XYZ file of C-alpha atoms in Angstrom:
123
model
C 3.737 -7.105 -48.335
C 0.195 -5.784 -47.614
C 1.129 -5.197 -44.024
C 4.209 -3.207 -44.930
C 2.415 -1.255 -47.493
C -0.395 -0.275 -44.992
C 2.202 0.689 -42.557
C 3.847 3.108 -44.897
C 0.714 4.584 -46.187
C -0.409 5.087 -42.423
C 2.969 6.817 -40.983
C 3.271 10.522 -40.931
C 6.624 12.568 -40.025
C 8.791 11.776 -38.071
C 7.805 8.080 -38.007
C 7.606 8.015 -42.004
C 11.397 9.096 -42.043
C 12.629 6.144 -40.030
C 11.525 3.680 -42.718
C 13.630 5.594 -45.177
C 13.696 4.047 -48.581
C 12.969 0.705 -47.730
C 11.307 -1.286 -50.618
C 7.837 -2.401 -50.269
C 8.414 -6.230 -49.892
C 6.726 -8.393 -47.219
C 9.977 -9.404 -45.241
C 10.744 -5.729 -44.502
C 7.671 -5.215 -42.151
C 9.658 -6.926 -39.381
C 12.810 -4.684 -40.265
C 10.564 -1.610 -40.349
C 9.197 -2.290 -37.055
C 12.428 -2.450 -35.129
C 13.416 1.482 -35.635
C 9.605 2.337 -35.227
C 9.534 0.534 -31.755
C 13.019 1.819 -30.789
C 12.364 5.465 -31.894
C 8.506 6.163 -30.921
C 7.847 3.512 -28.327
C 7.852 5.335 -24.991
C 6.252 2.847 -22.823
C 9.508 2.574 -20.883
C 9.340 6.196 -19.891
C 5.741 6.035 -19.155
C 6.154 2.791 -16.695
C 8.760 4.635 -14.912
C 6.603 7.728 -14.381
C 3.817 5.470 -13.271
C 6.200 3.684 -10.578
C 7.180 6.790 -9.328
C 3.648 7.951 -8.837
C 3.108 4.651 -7.093
C 6.087 5.108 -4.833
C 4.595 8.816 -4.041
C 1.284 7.349 -2.898
C 0.912 8.419 0.853
C 0.372 5.604 3.432
C -2.862 4.431 4.503
C -4.261 5.369 7.955
C -5.134 2.568 10.638
C -9.073 2.672 9.538
C -10.966 0.489 6.908
C -11.888 3.868 4.721
C -8.343 4.764 4.359
C -7.089 1.435 3.631
C -9.872 0.957 0.802
C -9.030 4.048 -0.671
C -5.255 3.046 -0.572
C -6.151 -0.196 -2.044
C -8.286 1.523 -4.936
C -5.375 3.427 -5.785
C -2.723 1.042 -5.697
C -4.988 -1.183 -8.077
C -5.279 1.754 -10.562
C -1.578 2.417 -10.464
C -0.559 -1.355 -10.668
C -3.004 -1.728 -13.602
C -1.580 1.227 -15.621
C 1.869 -0.027 -14.772
C 1.020 -3.498 -16.136
C -0.541 -2.135 -19.398
C 2.691 -0.557 -19.926
C 4.517 -3.662 -20.149
C 6.081 -4.167 -16.851
C 5.690 -7.500 -15.528
C 3.684 -7.684 -12.192
C 5.067 -10.957 -10.916
C 5.380 -12.277 -7.296
C 8.517 -10.270 -6.950
C 9.596 -9.059 -3.251
C 10.184 -5.674 -4.465
C 6.417 -5.372 -5.466
C 5.304 -6.875 -2.142
C 7.467 -4.512 -0.274
C 6.283 -1.512 -2.113
C 2.558 -2.441 -1.798
C 2.751 -3.393 1.968
C 4.798 0.012 2.688
C 1.399 1.587 1.684
C -0.446 0.219 4.651
C -0.119 0.275 8.449
C 2.522 -1.792 10.041
C 0.135 -3.985 11.854
C -1.592 -4.893 8.603
C 1.557 -5.389 6.802
C 2.736 -7.791 9.592
C -0.542 -9.702 9.432
C 0.000 -10.421 5.758
C 3.620 -11.466 6.334
C 2.895 -13.776 9.018
C 0.147 -15.412 7.133
C 2.750 -15.881 4.120
C 5.048 -17.575 6.179
C 2.672 -19.820 7.659
C 1.554 -20.791 4.265
C 5.266 -21.245 3.065
C 5.687 -23.627 6.283
C 2.615 -25.575 5.082
C 3.897 -26.081 1.537
C 7.195 -27.077 2.737
C 6.167 -29.347 5.478
């Protein structure tokens, strides 16, 4: 009940109107969080914008300085994406997107090393 009371007192318009006339009882806290999250949580939109920014990052040139700058920019974007709630698992989509930001020679080295590691694991 204390959490729900604190929540109602802390909210301002338009969030306060989402709770309507819910009685201040403890079990309503979870019920109150659903419309608030649905109506006000914009993390999905933020994640979409961050992924678009990641896709627009230019490809690194074939030198160490450019690759390092690209890696730094990628790391920043990926950290922001992960903080927005998008899981950064070992998905092929993420690997392809990341590798596409580096020169082909570097991407090919990474992929061949991955293949060798997979072969060792399977044998």
